Amino acid sequence: MKDTHTILNEIIVAAKECGQVMLQADRNNFGIKDKAGKANFVTAYDCKIQEMLQIKLAQILPEAEFLGEEEDCRINREAEYIFVVDPIDGTTNFIKDYHMSCVSIGLIRNGKRYLGVVHNPYLDETFSAISGEGAYMNGNAIHVSSDDLENGVVLFGSSPYNTELAKASFELAYEYFQKCLDIRRSGSAALDLCSIASGRAELYFELILSPWDFAAGALIVEEAGGIVTTVEGDTLLCLEKSSVLARNK
């Protein structure tokens, strides 16, 4: 089998190729479809990029299972390796040309976060981590901020697909707003997690996310010296829907 750094580098190449597809998208021909939940869309490009990744990742690590957002993937949860992929995290941003969307690729090994890549083609920023080896952005080491909450920025997601959580999300955001410098809402969980990892913000929360939203970003935060749990403070599982809280120490 290839060594881990070779696998990582090949995944980064694949993520960047998919990022180019996002940049070159025909904005007049998105093929937008609704999914379950408020403002939950899928475009032809989500599906195209997921298909690309399914092929490319199978070439990189043939023994790995593949769990992607845009189809009902039936996987062997006991497999040694499982790719957990969001082809476009921030699809509404992508549709609106808001430039806060990314390709997110996590690799689970024996039930634990093992490798993560998040690529934002609009800023040409690629975040990556291997378990136990630190976190990087475009090859340079990154670390969480050392600022406390009073001098920090809080990021949050409003769980838009689960409208029953909207009020609680904004109430919690208001609580944090009173304790920090300011709050932000980007529309991409993966990029928010990378913002925590790179010290651009101090805390991020969302009351429910799917595994592909945080598979890569959670590892990148942890390897940058941060802490990732559920909002309740419990262990963040790899393959289950969950609330997420990421912060510096």
Short mmCIF file of C-alpha atoms in Angstrom, two decimals, residues 14-15 17-23 43-56 66 85-88 94 102-103:
data_model
loop_
_atom_site.label_atom_id
_atom_site.label_comp_id
_atom_site.label_asym_id
_atom_site.label_seq_id
_atom_site.Cartn_x
_atom_site.Cartn_y
_atom_site.Cartn_z
CA ALA A 14 -8.09 15.30 -6.88
CA ALA A 15 -9.66 18.03 -4.72
CA GLU A 17 -9.22 19.20 -10.04
CA CYS A 18 -12.75 19.24 -8.63
CA GLY A 19 -12.24 22.84 -7.55
CA GLN A 20 -11.50 23.75 -11.16
CA VAL A 21 -14.86 22.27 -12.14
CA MET A 22 -16.50 24.61 -9.63
CA LEU A 23 -14.63 27.63 -10.99
CA THR A 43 -26.81 21.01 -8.55
CA ALA A 44 -25.55 19.01 -11.49
CA TYR A 45 -22.08 20.04 -10.35
CA ASP A 46 -22.50 18.45 -6.89
CA CYS A 47 -23.30 15.18 -8.65
CA LYS A 48 -20.56 15.57 -11.27
CA ILE A 49 -17.88 16.26 -8.66
CA GLN A 50 -19.04 13.40 -6.45
CA GLU A 51 -18.80 11.03 -9.44
CA MET A 52 -15.30 12.35 -10.18
CA LEU A 53 -14.24 11.81 -6.58
CA GLN A 54 -15.71 8.33 -6.43
CA ILE A 55 -13.55 7.34 -9.40
CA LYS A 56 -10.40 9.20 -8.33
CA PHE A 66 -17.12 5.70 -0.14
CA VAL A 85 -17.03 13.28 1.02
CA ASP A 86 -18.93 16.51 0.45
CA PRO A 87 -18.42 17.38 -3.23
CA ILE A 88 -19.54 20.99 -2.72
CA PHE A 94 -22.14 28.09 -4.99
CA CYS A 102 -15.31 23.98 -0.96
CA VAL A 103 -14.54 20.34 -1.67
#
